[in-house]
CSV table of C-alpha atoms and ligand atoms in Angstrom, one decimal:
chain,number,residue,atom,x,y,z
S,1,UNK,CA,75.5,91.0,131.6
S,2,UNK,CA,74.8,92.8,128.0
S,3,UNK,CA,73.9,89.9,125.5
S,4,UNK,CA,74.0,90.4,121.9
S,5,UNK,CA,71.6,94.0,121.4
S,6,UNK,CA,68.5,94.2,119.6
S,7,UNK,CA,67.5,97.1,117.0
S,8,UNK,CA,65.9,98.5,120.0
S,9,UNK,CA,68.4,97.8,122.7
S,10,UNK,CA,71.0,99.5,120.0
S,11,UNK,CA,68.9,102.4,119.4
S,12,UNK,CA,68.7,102.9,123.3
S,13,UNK,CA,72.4,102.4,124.1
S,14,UNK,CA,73.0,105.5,121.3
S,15,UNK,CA,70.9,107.7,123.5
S,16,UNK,CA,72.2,106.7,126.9
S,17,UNK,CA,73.4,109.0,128.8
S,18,UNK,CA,74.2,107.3,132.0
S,19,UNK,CA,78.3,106.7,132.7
S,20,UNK,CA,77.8,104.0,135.2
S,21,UNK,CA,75.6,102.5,132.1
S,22,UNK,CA,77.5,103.3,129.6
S,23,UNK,CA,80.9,102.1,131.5
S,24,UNK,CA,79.1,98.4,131.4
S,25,UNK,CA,78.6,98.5,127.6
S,26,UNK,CA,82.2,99.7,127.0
S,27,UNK,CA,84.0,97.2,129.3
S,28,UNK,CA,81.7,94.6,127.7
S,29,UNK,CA,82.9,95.6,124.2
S,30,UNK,CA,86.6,95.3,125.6
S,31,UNK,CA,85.9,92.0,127.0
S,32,UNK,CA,84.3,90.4,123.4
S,33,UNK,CA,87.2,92.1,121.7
S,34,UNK,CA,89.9,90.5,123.7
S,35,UNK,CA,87.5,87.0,123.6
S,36,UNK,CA,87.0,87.4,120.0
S,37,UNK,CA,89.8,88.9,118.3
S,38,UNK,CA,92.5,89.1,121.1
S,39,UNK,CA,94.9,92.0,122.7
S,40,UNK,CA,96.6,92.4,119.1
S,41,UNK,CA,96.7,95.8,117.6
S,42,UNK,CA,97.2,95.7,114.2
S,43,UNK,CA,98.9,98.0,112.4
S,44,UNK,CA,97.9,99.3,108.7
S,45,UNK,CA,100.3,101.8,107.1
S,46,UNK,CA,98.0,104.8,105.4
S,47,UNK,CA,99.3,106.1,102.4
S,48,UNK,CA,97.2,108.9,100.7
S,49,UNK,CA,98.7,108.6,97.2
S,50,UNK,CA,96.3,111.9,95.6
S,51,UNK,CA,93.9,114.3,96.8
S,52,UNK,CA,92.4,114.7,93.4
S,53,UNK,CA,89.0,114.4,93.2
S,54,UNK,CA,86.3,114.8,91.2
S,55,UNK,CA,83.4,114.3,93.4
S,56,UNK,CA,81.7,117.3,95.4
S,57,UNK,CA,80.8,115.5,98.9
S,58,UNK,CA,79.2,118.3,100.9
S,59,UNK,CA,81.4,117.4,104.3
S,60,UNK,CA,85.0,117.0,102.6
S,61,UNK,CA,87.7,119.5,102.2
S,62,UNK,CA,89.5,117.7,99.2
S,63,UNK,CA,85.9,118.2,97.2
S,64,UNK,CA,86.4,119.1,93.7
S,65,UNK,CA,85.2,122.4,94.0
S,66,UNK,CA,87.3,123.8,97.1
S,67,UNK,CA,89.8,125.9,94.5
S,68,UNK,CA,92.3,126.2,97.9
S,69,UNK,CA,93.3,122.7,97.8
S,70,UNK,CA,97.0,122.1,96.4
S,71,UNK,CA,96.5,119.2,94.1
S,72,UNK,CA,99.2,116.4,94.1
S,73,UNK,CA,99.5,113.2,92.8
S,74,UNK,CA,102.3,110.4,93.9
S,75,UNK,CA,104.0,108.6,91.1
S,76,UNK,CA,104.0,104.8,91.5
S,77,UNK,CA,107.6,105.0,92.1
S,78,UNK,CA,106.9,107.0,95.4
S,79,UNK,CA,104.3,105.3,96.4
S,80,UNK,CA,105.9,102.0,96.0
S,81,UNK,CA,108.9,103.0,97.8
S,82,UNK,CA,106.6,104.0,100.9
S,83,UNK,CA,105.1,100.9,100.5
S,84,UNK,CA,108.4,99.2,100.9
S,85,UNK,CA,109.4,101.5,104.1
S,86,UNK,CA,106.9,100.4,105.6
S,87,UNK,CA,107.3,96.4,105.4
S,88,UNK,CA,110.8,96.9,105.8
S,89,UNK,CA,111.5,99.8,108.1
S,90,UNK,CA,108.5,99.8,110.0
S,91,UNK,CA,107.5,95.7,109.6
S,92,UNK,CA,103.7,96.2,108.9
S,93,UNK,CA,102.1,93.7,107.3
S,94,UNK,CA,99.5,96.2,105.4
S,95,UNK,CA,99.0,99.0,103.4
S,96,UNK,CA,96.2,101.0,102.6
S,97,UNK,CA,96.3,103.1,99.5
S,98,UNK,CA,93.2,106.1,99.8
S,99,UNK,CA,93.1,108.6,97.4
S,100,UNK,CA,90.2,110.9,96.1
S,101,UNK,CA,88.3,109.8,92.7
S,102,UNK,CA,90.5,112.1,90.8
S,103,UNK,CA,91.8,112.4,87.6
S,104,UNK,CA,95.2,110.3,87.6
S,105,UNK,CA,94.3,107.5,89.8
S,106,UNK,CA,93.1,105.3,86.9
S,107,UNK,CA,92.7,101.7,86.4
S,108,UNK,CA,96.0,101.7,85.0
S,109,UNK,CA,97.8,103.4,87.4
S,110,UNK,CA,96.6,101.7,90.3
S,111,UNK,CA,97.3,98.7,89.1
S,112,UNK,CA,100.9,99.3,88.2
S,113,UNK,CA,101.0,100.7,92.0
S,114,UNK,CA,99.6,97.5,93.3
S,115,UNK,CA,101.5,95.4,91.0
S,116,UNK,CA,104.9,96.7,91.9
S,117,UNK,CA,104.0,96.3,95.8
S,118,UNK,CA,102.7,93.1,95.5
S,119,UNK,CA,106.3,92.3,93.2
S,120,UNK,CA,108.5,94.3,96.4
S,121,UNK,CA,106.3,93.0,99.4
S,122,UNK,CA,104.4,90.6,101.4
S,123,UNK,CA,102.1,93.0,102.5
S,124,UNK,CA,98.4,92.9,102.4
S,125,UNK,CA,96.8,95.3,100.2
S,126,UNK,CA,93.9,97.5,100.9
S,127,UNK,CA,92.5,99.6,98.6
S,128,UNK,CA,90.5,103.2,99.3
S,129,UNK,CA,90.2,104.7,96.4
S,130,UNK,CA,86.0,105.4,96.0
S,131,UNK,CA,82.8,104.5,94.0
S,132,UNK,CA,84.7,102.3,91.1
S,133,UNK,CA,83.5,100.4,88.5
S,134,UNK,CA,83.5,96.5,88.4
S,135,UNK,CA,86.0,95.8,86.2
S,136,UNK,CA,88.2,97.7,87.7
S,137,UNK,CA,88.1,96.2,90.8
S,138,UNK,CA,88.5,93.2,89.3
S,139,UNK,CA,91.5,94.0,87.9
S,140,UNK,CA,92.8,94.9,90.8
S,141,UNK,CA,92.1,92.2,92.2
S,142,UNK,CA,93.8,90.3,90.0
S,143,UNK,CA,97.2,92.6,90.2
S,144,UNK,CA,97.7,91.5,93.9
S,145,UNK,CA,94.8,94.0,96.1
S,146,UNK,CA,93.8,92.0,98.9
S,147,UNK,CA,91.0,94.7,101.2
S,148,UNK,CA,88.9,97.4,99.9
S,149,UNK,CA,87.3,100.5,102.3
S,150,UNK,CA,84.7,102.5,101.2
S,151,UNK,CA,82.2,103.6,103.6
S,152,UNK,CA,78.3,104.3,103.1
S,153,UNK,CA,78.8,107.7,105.4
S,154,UNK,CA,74.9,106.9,106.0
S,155,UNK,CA,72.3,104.2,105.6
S,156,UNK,CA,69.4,107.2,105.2
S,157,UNK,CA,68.9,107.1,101.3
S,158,UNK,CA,68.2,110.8,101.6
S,159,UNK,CA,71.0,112.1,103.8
S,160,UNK,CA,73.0,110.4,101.4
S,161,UNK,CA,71.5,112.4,98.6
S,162,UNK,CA,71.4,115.3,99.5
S,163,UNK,CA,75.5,115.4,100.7
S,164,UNK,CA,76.4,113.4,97.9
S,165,UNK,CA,76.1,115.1,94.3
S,166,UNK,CA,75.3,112.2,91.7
S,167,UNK,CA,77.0,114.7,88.8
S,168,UNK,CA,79.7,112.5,87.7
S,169,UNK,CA,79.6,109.9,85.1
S,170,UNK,CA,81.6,107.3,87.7
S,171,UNK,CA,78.8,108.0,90.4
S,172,UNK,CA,78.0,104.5,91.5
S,173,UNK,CA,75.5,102.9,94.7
S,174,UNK,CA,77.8,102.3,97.3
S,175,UNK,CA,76.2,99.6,98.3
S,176,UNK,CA,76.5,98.2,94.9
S,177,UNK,CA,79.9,98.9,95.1
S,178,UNK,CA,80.1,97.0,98.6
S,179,UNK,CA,78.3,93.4,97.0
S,180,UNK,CA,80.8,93.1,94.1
S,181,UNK,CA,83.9,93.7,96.4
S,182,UNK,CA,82.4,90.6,98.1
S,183,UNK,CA,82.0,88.6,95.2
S,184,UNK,CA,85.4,89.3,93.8
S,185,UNK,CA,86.5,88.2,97.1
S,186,UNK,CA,88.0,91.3,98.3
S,187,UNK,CA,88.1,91.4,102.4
S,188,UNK,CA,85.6,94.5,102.3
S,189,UNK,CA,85.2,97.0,104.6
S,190,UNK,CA,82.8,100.0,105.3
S,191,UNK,CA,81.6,102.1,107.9
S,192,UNK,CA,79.6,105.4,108.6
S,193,UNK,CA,80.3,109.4,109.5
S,194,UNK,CA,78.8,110.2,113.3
S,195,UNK,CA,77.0,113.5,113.7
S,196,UNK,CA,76.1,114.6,109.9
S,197,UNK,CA,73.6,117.0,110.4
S,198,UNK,CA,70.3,115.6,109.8
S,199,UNK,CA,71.3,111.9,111.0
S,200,UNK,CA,69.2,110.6,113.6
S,201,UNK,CA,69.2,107.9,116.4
S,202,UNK,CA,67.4,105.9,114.8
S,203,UNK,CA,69.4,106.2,111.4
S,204,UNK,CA,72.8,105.4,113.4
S,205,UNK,CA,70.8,102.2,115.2
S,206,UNK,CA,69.7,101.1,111.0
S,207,UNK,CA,73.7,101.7,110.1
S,208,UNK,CA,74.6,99.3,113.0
S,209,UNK,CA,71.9,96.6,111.9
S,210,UNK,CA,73.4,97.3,108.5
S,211,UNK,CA,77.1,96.5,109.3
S,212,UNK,CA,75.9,93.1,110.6
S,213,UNK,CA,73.6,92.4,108.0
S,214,UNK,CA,75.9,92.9,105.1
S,215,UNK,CA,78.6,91.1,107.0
S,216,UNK,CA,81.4,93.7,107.1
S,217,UNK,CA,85.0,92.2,107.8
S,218,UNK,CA,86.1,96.0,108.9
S,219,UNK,CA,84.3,98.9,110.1
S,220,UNK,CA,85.9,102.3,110.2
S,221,UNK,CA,83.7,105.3,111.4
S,222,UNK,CA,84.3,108.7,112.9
S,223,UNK,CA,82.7,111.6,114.0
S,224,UNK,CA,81.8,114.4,111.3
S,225,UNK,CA,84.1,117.5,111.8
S,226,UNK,CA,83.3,120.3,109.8
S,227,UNK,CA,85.7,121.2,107.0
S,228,UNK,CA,86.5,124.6,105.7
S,229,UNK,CA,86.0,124.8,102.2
S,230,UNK,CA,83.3,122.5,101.9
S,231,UNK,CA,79.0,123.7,102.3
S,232,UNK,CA,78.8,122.2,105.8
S,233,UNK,CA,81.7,124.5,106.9
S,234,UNK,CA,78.6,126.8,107.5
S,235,UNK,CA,76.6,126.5,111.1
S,236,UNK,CA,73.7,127.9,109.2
S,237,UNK,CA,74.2,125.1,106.2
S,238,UNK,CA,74.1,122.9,109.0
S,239,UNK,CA,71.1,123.7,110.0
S,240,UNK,CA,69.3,124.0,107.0
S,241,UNK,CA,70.3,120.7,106.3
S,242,UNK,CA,68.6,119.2,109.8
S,243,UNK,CA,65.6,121.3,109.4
S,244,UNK,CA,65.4,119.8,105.6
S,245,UNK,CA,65.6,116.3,107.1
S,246,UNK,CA,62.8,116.5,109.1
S,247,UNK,CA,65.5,116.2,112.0
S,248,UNK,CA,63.9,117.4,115.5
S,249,UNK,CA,67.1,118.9,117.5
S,250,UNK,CA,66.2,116.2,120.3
S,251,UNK,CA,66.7,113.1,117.6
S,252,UNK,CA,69.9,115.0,116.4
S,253,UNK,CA,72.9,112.6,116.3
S,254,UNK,CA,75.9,114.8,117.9
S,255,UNK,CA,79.8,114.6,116.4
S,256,UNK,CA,81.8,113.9,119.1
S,257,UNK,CA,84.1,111.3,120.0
S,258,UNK,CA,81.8,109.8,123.1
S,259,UNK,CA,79.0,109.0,120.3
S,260,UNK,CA,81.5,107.6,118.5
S,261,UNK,CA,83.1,105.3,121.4
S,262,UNK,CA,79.6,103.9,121.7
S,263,UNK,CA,79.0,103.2,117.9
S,264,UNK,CA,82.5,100.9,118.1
S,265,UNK,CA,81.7,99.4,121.1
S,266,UNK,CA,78.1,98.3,119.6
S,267,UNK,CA,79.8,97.3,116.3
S,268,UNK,CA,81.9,95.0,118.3
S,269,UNK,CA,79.0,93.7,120.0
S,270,UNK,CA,76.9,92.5,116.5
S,271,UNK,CA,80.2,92.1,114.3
S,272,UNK,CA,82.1,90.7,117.0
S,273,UNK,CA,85.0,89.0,114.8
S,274,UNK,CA,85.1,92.3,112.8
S,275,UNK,CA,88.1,94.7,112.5
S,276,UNK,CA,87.7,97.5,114.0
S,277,UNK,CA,89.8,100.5,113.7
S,278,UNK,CA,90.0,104.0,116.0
S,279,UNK,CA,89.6,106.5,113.1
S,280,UNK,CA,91.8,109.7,112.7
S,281,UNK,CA,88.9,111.5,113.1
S,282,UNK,CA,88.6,110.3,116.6
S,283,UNK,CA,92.3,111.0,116.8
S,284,UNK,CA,92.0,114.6,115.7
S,285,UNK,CA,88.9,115.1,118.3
S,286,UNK,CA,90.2,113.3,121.2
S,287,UNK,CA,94.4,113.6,120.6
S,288,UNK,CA,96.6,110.2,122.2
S,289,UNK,CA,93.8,109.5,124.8
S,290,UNK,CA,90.9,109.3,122.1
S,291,UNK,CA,92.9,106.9,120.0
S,292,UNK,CA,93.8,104.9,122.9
S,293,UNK,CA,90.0,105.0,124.4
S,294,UNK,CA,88.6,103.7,121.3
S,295,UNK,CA,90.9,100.7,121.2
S,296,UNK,CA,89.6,100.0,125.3
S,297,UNK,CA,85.9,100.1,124.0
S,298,UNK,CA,86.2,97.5,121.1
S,299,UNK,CA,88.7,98.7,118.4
S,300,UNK,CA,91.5,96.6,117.9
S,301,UNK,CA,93.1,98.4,114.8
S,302,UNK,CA,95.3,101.0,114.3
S,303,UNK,CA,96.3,103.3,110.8
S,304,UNK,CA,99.1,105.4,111.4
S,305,UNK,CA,99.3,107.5,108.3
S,306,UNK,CA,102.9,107.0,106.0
S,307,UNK,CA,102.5,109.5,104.0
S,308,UNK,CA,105.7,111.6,103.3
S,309,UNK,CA,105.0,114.8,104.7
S,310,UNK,CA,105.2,117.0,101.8
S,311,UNK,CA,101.8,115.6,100.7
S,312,UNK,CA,100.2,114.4,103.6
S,313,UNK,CA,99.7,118.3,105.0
S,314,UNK,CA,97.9,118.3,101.8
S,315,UNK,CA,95.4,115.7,102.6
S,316,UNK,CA,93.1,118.0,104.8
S,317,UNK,CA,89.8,116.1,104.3
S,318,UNK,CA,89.1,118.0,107.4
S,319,UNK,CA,91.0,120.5,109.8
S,320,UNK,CA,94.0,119.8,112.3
S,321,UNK,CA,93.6,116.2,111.1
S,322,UNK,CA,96.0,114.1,113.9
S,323,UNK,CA,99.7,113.7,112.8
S,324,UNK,CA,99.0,115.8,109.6
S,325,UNK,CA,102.3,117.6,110.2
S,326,UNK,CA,104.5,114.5,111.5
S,327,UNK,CA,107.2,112.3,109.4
S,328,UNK,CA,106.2,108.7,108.9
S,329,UNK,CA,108.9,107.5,111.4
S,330,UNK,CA,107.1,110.0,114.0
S,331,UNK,CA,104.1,109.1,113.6
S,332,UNK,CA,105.4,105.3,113.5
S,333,UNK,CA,107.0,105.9,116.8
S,334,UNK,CA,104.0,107.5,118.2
S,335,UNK,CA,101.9,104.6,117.8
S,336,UNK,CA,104.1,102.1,118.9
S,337,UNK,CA,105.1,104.1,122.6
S,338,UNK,CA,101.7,104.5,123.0
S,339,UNK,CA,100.6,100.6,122.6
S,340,UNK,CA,103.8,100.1,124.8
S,341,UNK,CA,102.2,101.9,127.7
S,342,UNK,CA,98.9,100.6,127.5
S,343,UNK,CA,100.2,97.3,127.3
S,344,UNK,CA,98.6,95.7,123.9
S,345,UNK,CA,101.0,94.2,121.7
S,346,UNK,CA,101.7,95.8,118.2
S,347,UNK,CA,100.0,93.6,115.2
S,348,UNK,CA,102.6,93.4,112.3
S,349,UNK,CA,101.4,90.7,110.8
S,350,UNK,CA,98.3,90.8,108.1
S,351,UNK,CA,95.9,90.9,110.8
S,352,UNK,CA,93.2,89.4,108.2
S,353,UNK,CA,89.5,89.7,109.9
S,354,UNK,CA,88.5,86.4,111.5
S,355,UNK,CA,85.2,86.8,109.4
S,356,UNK,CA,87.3,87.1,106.2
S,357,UNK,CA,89.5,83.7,107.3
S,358,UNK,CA,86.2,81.8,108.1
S,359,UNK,CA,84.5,82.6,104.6
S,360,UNK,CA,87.6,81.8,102.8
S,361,UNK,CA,87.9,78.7,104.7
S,362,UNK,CA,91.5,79.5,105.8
N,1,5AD,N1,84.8,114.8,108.9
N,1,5AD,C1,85.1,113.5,109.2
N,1,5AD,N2,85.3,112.6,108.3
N,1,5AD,C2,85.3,112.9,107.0
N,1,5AD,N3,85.5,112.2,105.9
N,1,5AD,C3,85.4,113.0,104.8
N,1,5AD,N4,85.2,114.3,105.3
N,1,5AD,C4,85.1,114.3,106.6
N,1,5AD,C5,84.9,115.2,107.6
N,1,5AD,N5,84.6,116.5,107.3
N,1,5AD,C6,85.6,110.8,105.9
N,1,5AD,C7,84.5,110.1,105.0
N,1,5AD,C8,85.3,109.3,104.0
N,1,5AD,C9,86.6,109.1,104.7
N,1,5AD,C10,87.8,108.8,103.8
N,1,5AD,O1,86.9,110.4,105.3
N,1,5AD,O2,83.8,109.2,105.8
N,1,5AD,O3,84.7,108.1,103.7
């Protein structure tokens, strides 16, 4: 029986390599996440409203300076009306709004979006939308957001640094970021990349500690894939950027979906009453049977992106992204045979985290 890990244990689980092992940690995951949290899937509907963005994030393909990118922006009219679809067509109970920190998605605007979902809908609100200031989360906030994502992508300070360019005036700590969502009482969630070059064991074990230390009502994390356009595109950049870490090839955290299975299942075992979604990342590695293997080793939340199709073949943070090229209702349909089959009932309710309920005395 696998109790609650240690630092250590955590950091030795990462490097495990032994299935019969590893099968014991994942069917223990399953078992706290059907004790804990239940059978429910839930079901957030993704809308990427803009792939504007000002930042320069050495991993992502919607980085300001990859000229290639088609910029668009949805009008709150459009983004609205998917918002409705997808209480009303689809029944979801939440929306995520992500966009890039690009030029357009303003306090304003996103709080006339948010407004005139929360003035159409019941659905729970969760904001993506970067490193913002305060105030404005406050304000949205107050227009009717309920959730906010924005992961660290790393706990090591220098990692960070060095794949994150400081250069815009907006540039804010992330985990400064993270405390105020808390304290304007957002339902916050974060999570980390798996496989950034450089990133060791020992790092991913410290972003584990992390997620139960600062309390996280969601964690969302998926395996790095490189993305043309952007410096890491390069096997050589790659490198360089291990070597500059100080990373030995042995410590070397690898991008695939099996590293990735493990980091859920461990988050389920220290943040136990935590959502926890299977990424699209993990999707886009692993196809139908990656999705469904991350919600057997803890995950018990699902985004299937609603993003009308003329702009979501647009949002290529990284390559062959899963779904990129279906409609909404596809995609919809996708998710919902495939929860059929493996027999775990669709969530369309708000599906708000247990921890979120608990603090909020609910
Ligand atoms: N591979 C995997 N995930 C990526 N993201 C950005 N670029 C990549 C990539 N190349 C993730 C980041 C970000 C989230 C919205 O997408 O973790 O927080």
């Amino acid at each position: 029986m696998i109790t609650r890990p240690t630092s250590e244990e955590i950091a030795s689980w990462l490097r495990e390599t032994d299935e019969e092992r590893l099968s014991e940690l994942f069917e223990h995951a399953d078992a706290i996440r059907r004790e804990r949290v239940g059978d429910t899937v839930h079901l957030r509907g993704l809308i990427e409203i803009s792939n504007r963005c000002s930042r320069d994030c050495h991993y992502c393909g919607i980085r300001r300076s990859n000229t290639s990118v088609q910029r668009y922006l949805m009008s709150v009219s459009e983004i609205v009306e998917c918002a409705v679809t997808a209480e009303k067509e689809f029944g979801y109970g939440t929306v995520v709004l992500q966009a890039g920190e690009g030029p357009g998605v303003d306090s304003e605007r996103v709080t006339r979006i948010v407004e005139g979902i929360a003035e159409k809908t019941s659905l729970a609100i969760a904001l993506s939308l970067g490193e913002r200031k305060r105030s404005e989360l406050l304000r949205w906030k107050n227009a009717g957001a309920d959730r906010y994502l924005l992961r660290i992508e790393t706990t090591n300070a220098e990692l960070f640094r060095r794949i994150h360019p400081a250069d815009t005036p907006h540039a804010r700590d992330r985990m400064a970021v993270l405390a105020d969502l808390r304290e304007l009482g957002y339902e916050v969630g974060s999570g980390v990349l798996i496989g950034l070059p450089g990133q060791t064991y020992d790092d991913l074990a410290n972003d584990l500690d992390t997620f139960a230390r600062i309390d996280l009502d969601m964690i969302g994390c998926g395996p790095f894939i490189p993305s043309p356009g952007s410096p890491l595109a390069d096997a050589s950049e790659r490198e360089k950027l291990r070597i500059a870490m100080g990373c030995r090839e042995a410590d070397q955290v690898p991008a695939t979906n099996l590293m990735t299975y493990k980091v859920v299942a461990l988050a389920r075992l220290v943040c136990p009453d935590s959502n926890i979604p299977t990424t699209t990342a993990v999707a886009t590695l692993g196809g139908k049977e990656g999705r469904e293997t991350g919600l057997q080793r803890g995950g018990n939340v699902l985004m299937p992106n609603l993003t009308p199709e003329e702009y979501r073949r647009l949002y290529v943070i990284y390559p062959n992204k899963a779904s990129s090229l279906d409609s909404p209702e596809a995609t919809h349909r996708g998710v919902v045979e495939m929860l059929e089959a493996m027999g775990r009932p669709a969530g369309f309710s708000r599906g708000d985290s247990r921890k979120f309920l608990a603090r909020e005395g609910a």
